[in-house]
Amino acid sequence: MKTSRYFEERMEKAYLEGKQPVFNIGSGPVPGEMHLSNGQEPAAASMIVNLTKDDTVTATHRPHHQAIAKGVDLKKMTAEIFGKKTGLGKGKGGHMHLFDPNVKFSCGGIVGAGIPHAVGAALANKKKGTDRVAVAFIGEGAVNSGAFHESMNLAALWKLPLVVVVEDNSWGISVSKKNSTCVPTNDVRAAAYGIKGYEVRDNDPLKMFEVSKEAVKRARKGEGPSIIEIETYRYLGHFQGDPELYRPKDEVSKLRVKDPIERLKKYLLEEALASEENLMVLDQEIIKEVDSAYEFAIKSAYPEPEEALEDVFV
């Protein structure tokens, strides 16, 4: 969680370079859109700690916390975001198209598109007779897409080892959940497919860990898919540069008071599971790792123009 937070805070600053005072999405060292996940760390970390390298994770256009939790190569991931040839996709995919087959991680920019891919991975796992699982991370807005319903129907029918994590940050771009969704929480939709549904309130990393552990265990045992919805927080806009005129002015400040990382730190200290010194050492290691990844990305070369014609398969 701390690695993701520090990485995102670095990326927040790097992305805005060359884009101020007048915002231009194509300028600066990181062109294009940028979707950051500050505040949503428990959804990824508390789930993925229950997975192995061989389990599959598909993610969304807001993927950094999930990629970091899954163990994606941080240097190559950062280089990809900066469009460098040392990146995961040789600098051609950018931050919404991170692929690391070494840890079975992928993401994409199309809302809901990762769910069918996770179903495919889960089907492959079952046909191969392994106990591997697939996890699809989606936003609460994607639950209203056709891909979600078709995928869940097949996964339930075939009893596939699939877990869908719904990150409910209250906003589908700029549309409030209450104005787009007919049910208060999406875990209740599990009943429509005869599968297990879990709800995690208030961005609780420990509760998220508990229900994720159970859902993954059920999937490995052949007990079928599950849906987990976690109420999480999006501290920043839908994308960097988003004026956020749709949000109440005090919403983020109220959310930051309940920051999940600070709450978990308090718990660790109160339960004597860690000391201030332990956590300080960990923080320094995280800073060193992230800073090293940024330095690698910045020093790496851009692809040559003619390389745009390589790796093309359409």
PDB file of C-alpha atoms in Angstrom:
ATOM      1  CA  MET A   1       0.000   0.000   0.000  1.00  0.00           C
ATOM      2  CA  LYS A   2       2.811   2.422   0.841  1.00  0.00           C
ATOM      3  CA  THR A   3       4.716   1.589  -2.358  1.00  0.00           C
ATOM      4  CA  SER A   4       1.627   2.318  -4.425  1.00  0.00           C
ATOM      5  CA  ARG A   5       0.913   5.564  -2.571  1.00  0.00           C
ATOM      6  CA  TYR A   6       4.435   6.894  -2.959  1.00  0.00           C
ATOM      7  CA  PHE A   7       4.571   5.809  -6.595  1.00  0.00           C
ATOM      8  CA  GLU A   8       1.300   7.619  -7.331  1.00  0.00           C
ATOM      9  CA  GLU A   9       2.415  10.767  -5.546  1.00  0.00           C
ATOM     10  CA  ARG A  10       5.578  10.800  -7.660  1.00  0.00           C
ATOM     11  CA  MET A  11       3.550  10.170 -10.807  1.00  0.00           C
ATOM     12  CA  GLU A  12       1.097  12.936  -9.916  1.00  0.00           C
ATOM     13  CA  LYS A  13       3.928  15.465 -10.028  1.00  0.00           C
ATOM     14  CA  ALA A  14       5.709  13.947 -13.036  1.00  0.00           C
ATOM     15  CA  TYR A  15       2.547  13.900 -15.104  1.00  0.00           C
ATOM     16  CA  LEU A  16       1.812  17.591 -14.550  1.00  0.00           C
ATOM     17  CA  GLU A  17       5.278  18.663 -15.726  1.00  0.00           C
ATOM     18  CA  GLY A  18       4.857  20.740 -18.880  1.00  0.00           C
ATOM     19  CA  LYS A  19       1.076  20.802 -18.452  1.00  0.00           C
ATOM     20  CA  GLN A  20       0.859  23.923 -16.321  1.00  0.00           C
ATOM     21  CA  PRO A  21      -0.356  26.653 -16.157  1.00  0.00           C
ATOM     22  CA  VAL A  22      -2.377  25.695 -19.266  1.00  0.00           C
ATOM     23  CA  PHE A  23      -3.317  22.003 -19.296  1.00  0.00           C
ATOM     24  CA  ASN A  24      -2.375  20.218 -22.506  1.00  0.00           C
ATOM     25  CA  ILE A  25      -2.852  16.456 -22.430  1.00  0.00           C
ATOM     26  CA  GLY A  26      -0.182  15.892 -25.070  1.00  0.00           C
ATOM     27  CA  SER A  27       2.650  17.857 -23.428  1.00  0.00           C
ATOM     28  CA  GLY A  28       5.210  16.924 -20.804  1.00  0.00           C
ATOM     29  CA  PRO A  29       7.204  13.723 -20.240  1.00  0.00           C
ATOM     30  CA  VAL A  30       4.030  11.630 -19.776  1.00  0.00           C
ATOM     31  CA  PRO A  31       1.574  12.424 -22.602  1.00  0.00           C
ATOM     32  CA  GLY A  32      -1.975  11.149 -22.731  1.00  0.00           C
ATOM     33  CA  GLU A  33      -4.436  10.530 -19.922  1.00  0.00           C
ATOM     34  CA  MET A  34      -3.372   9.486 -16.439  1.00  0.00           C
ATOM     35  CA  HIS A  35      -5.653   7.784 -13.909  1.00  0.00           C
ATOM     36  CA  LEU A  36      -4.243   7.522 -10.391  1.00  0.00           C
ATOM     37  CA  SER A  37      -5.454   5.346  -7.533  1.00  0.00           C
ATOM     38  CA  ASN A  38      -4.422   7.256  -4.407  1.00  0.00           C
ATOM     39  CA  GLY A  39      -6.783   6.097  -1.655  1.00  0.00           C
ATOM     40  CA  GLN A  40      -7.792   2.822  -3.310  1.00  0.00           C
ATOM     41  CA  GLU A  41      -4.784   0.788  -2.160  1.00  0.00           C
ATOM     42  CA  PRO A  42      -6.638  -1.720   0.117  1.00  0.00           C
ATOM     43  CA  ALA A  43      -8.685  -3.067  -2.794  1.00  0.00           C
ATOM     44  CA  ALA A  44      -5.516  -4.288  -4.500  1.00  0.00           C
ATOM     45  CA  ALA A  45      -3.068  -5.049  -1.696  1.00  0.00           C
ATOM     46  CA  SER A  46      -5.480  -6.899   0.580  1.00  0.00           C
ATOM     47  CA  MET A  47      -6.674  -9.131  -2.253  1.00  0.00           C
ATOM     48  CA  ILE A  48      -3.464  -9.827  -4.123  1.00  0.00           C
ATOM     49  CA  VAL A  49      -1.490 -10.813  -1.014  1.00  0.00           C
ATOM     50  CA  ASN A  50      -3.654 -13.967  -1.149  1.00  0.00           C
ATOM     51  CA  LEU A  51      -2.568 -14.792  -4.713  1.00  0.00           C
ATOM     52  CA  THR A  52       0.477 -16.443  -6.229  1.00  0.00           C
ATOM     53  CA  LYS A  53       2.619 -15.480  -9.192  1.00  0.00           C
ATOM     54  CA  ASP A  54       0.695 -18.013 -11.295  1.00  0.00           C
ATOM     55  CA  ASP A  55      -2.751 -16.569 -10.547  1.00  0.00           C
ATOM     56  CA  THR A  56      -4.112 -14.165 -13.160  1.00  0.00           C
ATOM     57  CA  VAL A  57      -5.107 -10.541 -12.486  1.00  0.00           C
ATOM     58  CA  THR A  58      -6.885  -8.278 -14.955  1.00  0.00           C
ATOM     59  CA  ALA A  59      -7.236  -4.604 -14.122  1.00  0.00           C
ATOM     60  CA  THR A  60      -8.707  -1.348 -15.397  1.00  0.00           C
ATOM     61  CA  HIS A  61      -7.563   2.037 -16.700  1.00  0.00           C
ATOM     62  CA  ARG A  62      -6.607   2.836 -13.043  1.00  0.00           C
ATOM     63  CA  PRO A  63      -4.149  -0.045 -12.602  1.00  0.00           C
ATOM     64  CA  HIS A  64      -0.990   0.996 -10.758  1.00  0.00           C
ATOM     65  CA  HIS A  65      -1.950  -0.211  -7.260  1.00  0.00           C
ATOM     66  CA  GLN A  66      -2.961  -3.596  -8.671  1.00  0.00           C
ATOM     67  CA  ALA A  67       0.171  -3.927 -10.806  1.00  0.00           C
ATOM     68  CA  ILE A  68       2.432  -3.083  -7.877  1.00  0.00           C
ATOM     69  CA  ALA A  69       0.623  -5.520  -5.583  1.00  0.00           C
ATOM     70  CA  LYS A  70       0.898  -8.296  -8.210  1.00  0.00           C
ATOM     71  CA  GLY A  71       4.660  -7.791  -8.446  1.00  0.00           C
ATOM     72  CA  VAL A  72       4.914  -6.235 -11.896  1.00  0.00           C
ATOM     73  CA  ASP A  73       8.491  -5.115 -12.627  1.00  0.00           C
ATOM     74  CA  LEU A  74       8.434  -1.556 -11.274  1.00  0.00           C
ATOM     75  CA  LYS A  75      11.258  -0.257 -13.449  1.00  0.00           C
ATOM     76  CA  LYS A  76       9.750  -1.589 -16.665  1.00  0.00           C
ATOM     77  CA  MET A  77       6.290  -0.422 -15.609  1.00  0.00           C
ATOM     78  CA  THR A  78       7.524   3.124 -14.963  1.00  0.00           C
ATOM     79  CA  ALA A  79       9.430   3.164 -18.243  1.00  0.00           C
ATOM     80  CA  GLU A  80       6.259   2.084 -20.062  1.00  0.00           C
ATOM     81  CA  ILE A  81       4.312   4.951 -18.516  1.00  0.00           C
ATOM     82  CA  PHE A  82       6.984   7.376 -19.741  1.00  0.00           C
ATOM     83  CA  GLY A  83       6.825   5.834 -23.227  1.00  0.00           C
ATOM     84  CA  LYS A  84      10.355   4.424 -23.128  1.00  0.00           C
ATOM     85  CA  LYS A  85      11.618   1.444 -25.121  1.00  0.00           C
ATOM     86  CA  THR A  86      12.691  -0.331 -21.893  1.00  0.00           C
ATOM     87  CA  GLY A  87       9.039  -0.475 -20.821  1.00  0.00           C
ATOM     88  CA  LEU A  88       6.806  -3.531 -20.521  1.00  0.00           C
ATOM     89  CA  GLY A  89       5.379  -2.856 -23.992  1.00  0.00           C
ATOM     90  CA  LYS A  90       8.458  -1.100 -25.427  1.00  0.00           C
ATOM     91  CA  GLY A  91       6.804   2.237 -24.648  1.00  0.00           C
ATOM     92  CA  LYS A  92       3.904   1.647 -27.027  1.00  0.00           C
ATOM     93  CA  GLY A  93       1.121   0.880 -24.559  1.00  0.00           C
ATOM     94  CA  GLY A  94       1.357   3.509 -21.869  1.00  0.00           C
ATOM     95  CA  HIS A  95      -0.147   3.407 -18.432  1.00  0.00           C
ATOM     96  CA  MET A  96      -3.522   1.909 -19.436  1.00  0.00           C
ATOM     97  CA  HIS A  97      -1.950  -1.051 -21.244  1.00  0.00           C
ATOM     98  CA  LEU A  98       0.462  -2.649 -18.791  1.00  0.00           C
ATOM     99  CA  PHE A  99       1.206  -6.321 -19.495  1.00  0.00           C
ATOM    100  CA  ASP A 100       3.592  -8.496 -17.517  1.00  0.00           C
ATOM    101  CA  PRO A 101       3.222 -12.186 -18.449  1.00  0.00           C
ATOM    102  CA  ASN A 102       5.868 -13.097 -15.862  1.00  0.00           C
ATOM    103  CA  VAL A 103       3.335 -12.412 -13.096  1.00  0.00           C
ATOM    104  CA  LYS A 104       0.174 -12.861 -15.210  1.00  0.00           C
ATOM    105  CA  PHE A 105      -0.976  -9.253 -15.014  1.00  0.00           C
ATOM    106  CA  SER A 106      -2.796  -7.192 -17.639  1.00  0.00           C
ATOM    107  CA  CYS A 107      -4.994  -4.115 -17.807  1.00  0.00           C
ATOM    108  CA  GLY A 108      -6.865  -2.102 -20.408  1.00  0.00           C
ATOM    109  CA  GLY A 109      -8.647   1.168 -20.998  1.00  0.00           C
ATOM    110  CA  ILE A 110     -12.064  -0.172 -22.043  1.00  0.00           C
ATOM    111  CA  VAL A 111     -14.554  -0.232 -19.164  1.00  0.00           C
ATOM    112  CA  GLY A 112     -15.479  -3.801 -18.214  1.00  0.00           C
ATOM    113  CA  ALA A 113     -13.250  -5.382 -20.853  1.00  0.00           C
ATOM    114  CA  GLY A 114     -11.000  -7.167 -18.384  1.00  0.00           C
ATOM    115  CA  ILE A 115     -13.787  -9.367 -16.984  1.00  0.00           C
ATOM    116  CA  PRO A 116     -14.128 -11.671 -20.036  1.00  0.00           C
ATOM    117  CA  HIS A 117     -10.335 -12.060 -20.097  1.00  0.00           C
ATOM    118  CA  ALA A 118     -10.354 -13.160 -16.458  1.00  0.00           C
ATOM    119  CA  VAL A 119     -13.155 -15.619 -17.230  1.00  0.00           C
ATOM    120  CA  GLY A 120     -11.000 -17.036 -20.039  1.00  0.00           C
ATOM    121  CA  ALA A 121      -8.051 -17.442 -17.694  1.00  0.00           C
ATOM    122  CA  ALA A 122     -10.279 -19.086 -15.074  1.00  0.00           C
ATOM    123  CA  LEU A 123     -11.650 -21.492 -17.703  1.00  0.00           C
ATOM    124  CA  ALA A 124      -8.126 -22.372 -18.807  1.00  0.00           C
ATOM    125  CA  ASN A 125      -7.108 -22.987 -15.197  1.00  0.00           C
ATOM    126  CA  LYS A 126     -10.035 -25.341 -14.695  1.00  0.00           C
ATOM    127  CA  LYS A 127      -9.488 -27.251 -17.933  1.00  0.00           C
ATOM    128  CA  LYS A 128      -5.816 -27.717 -17.049  1.00  0.00           C
ATOM    129  CA  GLY A 129      -6.793 -29.163 -13.674  1.00  0.00           C
ATOM    130  CA  THR A 130      -4.831 -26.590 -11.662  1.00  0.00           C
ATOM    131  CA  ASP A 131      -5.921 -24.753  -8.525  1.00  0.00           C
ATOM    132  CA  ARG A 132      -5.013 -21.364 -10.003  1.00  0.00           C
ATOM    133  CA  VAL A 133      -7.547 -18.555  -9.845  1.00  0.00           C
ATOM    134  CA  ALA A 134      -8.287 -15.416 -11.853  1.00  0.00           C
ATOM    135  CA  VAL A 135      -9.195 -12.065 -10.334  1.00  0.00           C
ATOM    136  CA  ALA A 136     -10.818  -9.228 -12.260  1.00  0.00           C
ATOM    137  CA  PHE A 137     -10.716  -5.731 -10.798  1.00  0.00           C
ATOM    138  CA  ILE A 138     -13.417  -3.374 -12.049  1.00  0.00           C
ATOM    139  CA  GLY A 139     -15.039  -0.110 -10.983  1.00  0.00           C
ATOM    140  CA  GLU A 140     -18.611   0.141  -9.752  1.00  0.00           C
ATOM    141  CA  GLY A 141     -19.620   1.708 -13.066  1.00  0.00           C
ATOM    142  CA  ALA A 142     -18.432  -1.344 -15.030  1.00  0.00           C
ATOM    143  CA  VAL A 143     -20.883  -3.576 -13.172  1.00  0.00           C
ATOM    144  CA  ASN A 144     -23.615  -2.033 -15.333  1.00  0.00           C
ATOM    145  CA  SER A 145     -21.942  -3.165 -18.548  1.00  0.00           C
ATOM    146  CA  GLY A 146     -23.033  -6.146 -20.592  1.00  0.00           C
ATOM    147  CA  ALA A 147     -19.590  -7.730 -20.294  1.00  0.00           C
ATOM    148  CA  PHE A 148     -20.055  -8.053 -16.541  1.00  0.00           C
ATOM    149  CA  HIS A 149     -23.366  -9.902 -16.743  1.00  0.00           C
ATOM    150  CA  GLU A 150     -22.352 -12.215 -19.574  1.00  0.00           C
ATOM    151  CA  SER A 151     -19.095 -13.045 -17.814  1.00  0.00           C
ATOM    152  CA  MET A 152     -20.683 -13.721 -14.431  1.00  0.00           C
ATOM    153  CA  ASN A 153     -23.358 -15.907 -15.973  1.00  0.00           C
ATOM    154  CA  LEU A 154     -20.793 -18.131 -17.690  1.00  0.00           C
ATOM    155  CA  ALA A 155     -18.467 -18.183 -14.675  1.00  0.00           C
ATOM    156  CA  ALA A 156     -21.328 -19.268 -12.415  1.00  0.00           C
ATOM    157  CA  LEU A 157     -22.680 -21.793 -14.920  1.00  0.00           C
ATOM    158  CA  TRP A 158     -19.271 -23.407 -15.360  1.00  0.00           C
ATOM    159  CA  LYS A 159     -18.274 -22.918 -11.689  1.00  0.00           C
ATOM    160  CA  LEU A 160     -15.029 -21.219 -12.634  1.00  0.00           C
ATOM    161  CA  PRO A 161     -12.276 -20.157 -10.185  1.00  0.00           C
ATOM    162  CA  LEU A 162     -12.979 -16.439 -10.582  1.00  0.00           C
ATOM    163  CA  VAL A 163     -13.173 -13.540  -8.130  1.00  0.00           C
ATOM    164  CA  VAL A 164     -14.452 -10.147  -9.283  1.00  0.00           C
ATOM    165  CA  VAL A 165     -13.421  -7.202  -7.117  1.00  0.00           C
ATOM    166  CA  VAL A 166     -15.622  -4.135  -7.529  1.00  0.00           C
ATOM    167  CA  GLU A 167     -13.821  -0.962  -6.442  1.00  0.00           C
ATOM    168  CA  ASP A 168     -16.656   1.361  -5.477  1.00  0.00           C
ATOM    169  CA  ASN A 169     -15.135   4.840  -5.304  1.00  0.00           C
ATOM    170  CA  SER A 170     -18.603   6.439  -5.723  1.00  0.00           C
ATOM    171  CA  TRP A 171     -17.830   8.007  -9.102  1.00  0.00           C
ATOM    172  CA  GLY A 172     -18.033   6.517 -12.594  1.00  0.00           C
ATOM    173  CA  ILE A 173     -15.957   9.280 -14.213  1.00  0.00           C
ATOM    174  CA  SER A 174     -18.230  12.136 -13.053  1.00  0.00           C
ATOM    175  CA  VAL A 175     -21.469  10.206 -12.475  1.00  0.00           C
ATOM    176  CA  SER A 176     -22.440   9.378  -8.914  1.00  0.00           C
ATOM    177  CA  LYS A 177     -23.203   5.735  -8.162  1.00  0.00           C
ATOM    178  CA  LYS A 178     -26.612   6.703  -6.804  1.00  0.00           C
ATOM    179  CA  ASN A 179     -27.493   8.151 -10.225  1.00  0.00           C
ATOM    180  CA  SER A 180     -26.332   5.131 -12.212  1.00  0.00           C
ATOM    181  CA  THR A 181     -26.930   1.972 -10.211  1.00  0.00           C
ATOM    182  CA  CYS A 182     -30.224   0.481  -9.029  1.00  0.00           C
ATOM    183  CA  VAL A 183     -28.800  -1.393  -6.031  1.00  0.00           C
ATOM    184  CA  PRO A 184     -26.994   0.136  -3.036  1.00  0.00           C
ATOM    185  CA  THR A 185     -24.098  -2.354  -3.202  1.00  0.00           C
ATOM    186  CA  ASN A 186     -23.047  -4.604  -6.042  1.00  0.00           C
ATOM    187  CA  ASP A 187     -22.282  -7.649  -3.918  1.00  0.00           C
ATOM    188  CA  VAL A 188     -26.041  -8.332  -3.862  1.00  0.00           C
ATOM    189  CA  ARG A 189     -25.913  -9.003  -7.596  1.00  0.00           C
ATOM    190  CA  ALA A 190     -24.158 -12.284  -6.776  1.00  0.00           C
ATOM    191  CA  ALA A 191     -27.548 -13.756  -5.848  1.00  0.00           C
ATOM    192  CA  ALA A 192     -28.664 -13.431  -9.477  1.00  0.00           C
ATOM    193  CA  TYR A 193     -25.981 -15.946 -10.451  1.00  0.00           C
ATOM    194  CA  GLY A 194     -26.293 -18.193  -7.403  1.00  0.00           C
ATOM    195  CA  ILE A 195     -22.786 -17.327  -6.212  1.00  0.00           C
ATOM    196  CA  LYS A 196     -21.179 -15.781  -3.129  1.00  0.00           C
ATOM    197  CA  GLY A 197     -21.145 -12.021  -2.571  1.00  0.00           C
ATOM    198  CA  TYR A 198     -19.107 -10.036  -0.053  1.00  0.00           C
ATOM    199  CA  GLU A 199     -19.255  -6.403   1.029  1.00  0.00           C
ATOM    200  CA  VAL A 200     -16.367  -4.435   2.557  1.00  0.00           C
ATOM    201  CA  ARG A 201     -17.261  -1.044   3.982  1.00  0.00           C
ATOM    202  CA  ASP A 202     -15.105   1.987   4.668  1.00  0.00           C
ATOM    203  CA  ASN A 203     -11.996   0.947   2.722  1.00  0.00           C
ATOM    204  CA  ASP A 204     -11.008  -1.475   5.489  1.00  0.00           C
ATOM    205  CA  PRO A 205      -7.763  -3.284   4.537  1.00  0.00           C
ATOM    206  CA  LEU A 206      -8.107  -5.978   7.221  1.00  0.00           C
ATOM    207  CA  LYS A 207     -11.704  -6.806   6.355  1.00  0.00           C
ATOM    208  CA  MET A 208     -10.784  -6.828   2.669  1.00  0.00           C
ATOM    209  CA  PHE A 209      -7.992  -9.278   3.430  1.00  0.00           C
ATOM    210  CA  GLU A 210     -10.364 -11.595   5.300  1.00  0.00           C
ATOM    211  CA  VAL A 211     -13.064 -11.779   2.620  1.00  0.00           C
ATOM    212  CA  SER A 212     -10.491 -12.012  -0.186  1.00  0.00           C
ATOM    213  CA  LYS A 213      -8.792 -14.907   1.548  1.00  0.00           C
ATOM    214  CA  GLU A 214     -12.125 -16.722   1.811  1.00  0.00           C
ATOM    215  CA  ALA A 215     -13.121 -15.996  -1.804  1.00  0.00           C
ATOM    216  CA  VAL A 216      -9.760 -17.164  -3.171  1.00  0.00           C
ATOM    217  CA  LYS A 217      -9.877 -20.296  -1.005  1.00  0.00           C
ATOM    218  CA  ARG A 218     -13.364 -21.118  -2.318  1.00  0.00           C
ATOM    219  CA  ALA A 219     -12.207 -20.637  -5.902  1.00  0.00           C
ATOM    220  CA  ARG A 220      -9.191 -22.911  -5.430  1.00  0.00           C
ATOM    221  CA  LYS A 221     -11.409 -25.632  -3.957  1.00  0.00           C
ATOM    222  CA  GLY A 222     -13.689 -25.578  -6.997  1.00  0.00           C
ATOM    223  CA  GLU A 223     -16.600 -23.851  -5.257  1.00  0.00           C
ATOM    224  CA  GLY A 224     -17.061 -21.294  -8.010  1.00  0.00           C
ATOM    225  CA  PRO A 225     -16.858 -17.528  -8.460  1.00  0.00           C
ATOM    226  CA  SER A 226     -17.445 -14.695  -6.017  1.00  0.00           C
ATOM    227  CA  ILE A 227     -18.088 -10.957  -6.143  1.00  0.00           C
ATOM    228  CA  ILE A 228     -16.467  -8.622  -3.637  1.00  0.00           C
ATOM    229  CA  GLU A 229     -17.429  -4.966  -3.478  1.00  0.00           C
ATOM    230  CA  ILE A 230     -15.183  -2.697  -1.452  1.00  0.00           C
ATOM    231  CA  GLU A 231     -16.192   0.849  -0.602  1.00  0.00           C
ATOM    232  CA  THR A 232     -12.990   2.706  -1.426  1.00  0.00           C
ATOM    233  CA  TYR A 233     -11.818   6.315  -1.882  1.00  0.00           C
ATOM    234  CA  ARG A 234     -10.606   8.177  -4.930  1.00  0.00           C
ATOM    235  CA  TYR A 235      -8.581  11.137  -3.667  1.00  0.00           C
ATOM    236  CA  LEU A 236      -7.917  12.568  -7.120  1.00  0.00           C
ATOM    237  CA  GLY A 237     -10.049  13.206 -10.188  1.00  0.00           C
ATOM    238  CA  HIS A 238     -11.065  10.627 -12.740  1.00  0.00           C
ATOM    239  CA  PHE A 239      -7.930  11.679 -14.618  1.00  0.00           C
ATOM    240  CA  GLN A 240      -5.141  14.100 -13.840  1.00  0.00           C
ATOM    241  CA  GLY A 241      -6.294  17.546 -14.894  1.00  0.00           C
ATOM    242  CA  ASP A 242      -9.926  16.735 -14.090  1.00  0.00           C
ATOM    243  CA  PRO A 243     -11.454  19.938 -12.599  1.00  0.00           C
ATOM    244  CA  GLU A 244     -13.731  17.749 -10.416  1.00  0.00           C
ATOM    245  CA  LEU A 245     -16.611  20.219 -10.525  1.00  0.00           C
ATOM    246  CA  TYR A 246     -19.017  17.356  -9.878  1.00  0.00           C
ATOM    247  CA  ARG A 247     -17.643  16.564  -6.399  1.00  0.00           C
ATOM    248  CA  PRO A 248     -18.639  18.269  -3.134  1.00  0.00           C
ATOM    249  CA  LYS A 249     -15.778  20.593  -2.199  1.00  0.00           C
ATOM    250  CA  ASP A 250     -15.156  18.947   1.173  1.00  0.00           C
ATOM    251  CA  GLU A 251     -15.480  15.327   0.029  1.00  0.00           C
ATOM    252  CA  VAL A 252     -11.792  14.522  -0.358  1.00  0.00           C
ATOM    253  CA  SER A 253     -10.715  16.258   2.862  1.00  0.00           C
ATOM    254  CA  LYS A 254     -13.247  14.156   4.781  1.00  0.00           C
ATOM    255  CA  LEU A 255     -12.024  10.988   3.091  1.00  0.00           C
ATOM    256  CA  ARG A 256      -8.372  11.722   3.874  1.00  0.00           C
ATOM    257  CA  VAL A 257      -9.185  11.844   7.590  1.00  0.00           C
ATOM    258  CA  LYS A 258     -10.015   8.127   7.263  1.00  0.00           C
ATOM    259  CA  ASP A 259      -6.909   7.280   5.222  1.00  0.00           C
ATOM    260  CA  PRO A 260      -6.532   3.470   5.143  1.00  0.00           C
ATOM    261  CA  ILE A 261      -2.735   3.519   5.308  1.00  0.00           C
ATOM    262  CA  GLU A 262      -2.709   5.671   8.432  1.00  0.00           C
ATOM    263  CA  ARG A 263      -5.432   3.540  10.009  1.00  0.00           C
ATOM    264  CA  LEU A 264      -3.463   0.366   9.320  1.00  0.00           C
ATOM    265  CA  LYS A 265      -0.294   1.949  10.706  1.00  0.00           C
ATOM    266  CA  LYS A 266      -2.145   2.873  13.903  1.00  0.00           C
ATOM    267  CA  TYR A 267      -3.428  -0.694  14.215  1.00  0.00           C
ATOM    268  CA  LEU A 268       0.052  -2.190  13.734  1.00  0.00           C
ATOM    269  CA  LEU A 269       1.518   0.056  16.409  1.00  0.00           C
ATOM    270  CA  GLU A 270      -1.322  -0.424  18.895  1.00  0.00           C
ATOM    271  CA  GLU A 271      -1.181  -4.211  18.518  1.00  0.00           C
ATOM    272  CA  ALA A 272       2.634  -4.199  18.772  1.00  0.00           C
ATOM    273  CA  LEU A 273       2.889  -5.874  15.372  1.00  0.00           C
ATOM    274  CA  ALA A 274       5.438  -3.280  14.264  1.00  0.00           C
ATOM    275  CA  SER A 275       7.412  -0.402  15.728  1.00  0.00           C
ATOM    276  CA  GLU A 276       7.884   3.134  14.474  1.00  0.00           C
ATOM    277  CA  GLU A 277      11.467   2.143  13.657  1.00  0.00           C
ATOM    278  CA  ASN A 278      10.319  -0.892  11.627  1.00  0.00           C
ATOM    279  CA  LEU A 279       7.930   1.225   9.604  1.00  0.00           C
ATOM    280  CA  MET A 280      10.491   3.981   9.089  1.00  0.00           C
ATOM    281  CA  VAL A 281      12.990   1.484   7.681  1.00  0.00           C
ATOM    282  CA  LEU A 282      10.274   0.088   5.397  1.00  0.00           C
ATOM    283  CA  ASP A 283       9.403   3.596   4.207  1.00  0.00           C
ATOM    284  CA  GLN A 284      13.017   4.273   3.289  1.00  0.00           C
ATOM    285  CA  GLU A 285      13.224   1.011   1.333  1.00  0.00           C
ATOM    286  CA  ILE A 286      10.038   1.935  -0.544  1.00  0.00           C
ATOM    287  CA  ILE A 287      11.308   5.411  -1.396  1.00  0.00           C
ATOM    288  CA  LYS A 288      14.581   3.949  -2.664  1.00  0.00           C
ATOM    289  CA  GLU A 289      12.790   1.377  -4.834  1.00  0.00           C
ATOM    290  CA  VAL A 290      10.372   3.875  -6.383  1.00  0.00           C
ATOM    291  CA  ASP A 291      13.012   6.551  -6.923  1.00  0.00           C
ATOM    292  CA  SER A 292      15.229   3.967  -8.628  1.00  0.00           C
ATOM    293  CA  ALA A 293      12.374   3.024 -10.962  1.00  0.00           C
ATOM    294  CA  TYR A 294      11.809   6.673 -11.885  1.00  0.00           C
ATOM    295  CA  GLU A 295      15.509   7.216 -12.526  1.00  0.00           C
ATOM    296  CA  PHE A 296      15.589   4.133 -14.761  1.00  0.00           C
ATOM    297  CA  ALA A 297      12.579   5.379 -16.725  1.00  0.00           C
ATOM    298  CA  ILE A 298      13.875   8.913 -17.171  1.00  0.00           C
ATOM    299  CA  LYS A 299      17.312   7.744 -18.351  1.00  0.00           C
ATOM    300  CA  SER A 300      15.898   5.159 -20.761  1.00  0.00           C
ATOM    301  CA  ALA A 301      15.690   5.947 -24.475  1.00  0.00           C
ATOM    302  CA  TYR A 302      12.524   6.544 -26.462  1.00  0.00           C
ATOM    303  CA  PRO A 303      11.679   4.135 -29.289  1.00  0.00           C
ATOM    304  CA  GLU A 304      12.925   5.116 -32.733  1.00  0.00           C
ATOM    305  CA  PRO A 305      10.178   6.298 -35.140  1.00  0.00           C
ATOM    306  CA  GLU A 306      10.594   3.238 -37.371  1.00  0.00           C
ATOM    307  CA  GLU A 307       9.888   0.984 -34.370  1.00  0.00           C
ATOM    308  CA  ALA A 308       6.227   1.991 -34.658  1.00  0.00           C
ATOM    309  CA  LEU A 309       6.013  -0.562 -37.492  1.00  0.00           C
ATOM    310  CA  GLU A 310       7.403  -3.391 -35.338  1.00  0.00           C
ATOM    311  CA  ASP A 311       5.276  -5.804 -33.269  1.00  0.00           C
ATOM    312  CA  VAL A 312       2.233  -4.922 -35.369  1.00  0.00           C
ATOM    313  CA  PHE A 313      -0.113  -7.855 -35.895  1.00  0.00           C
ATOM    314  CA  VAL A 314      -3.197  -6.223 -37.484  1.00  0.00           C
TER     315      VAL A 314
END
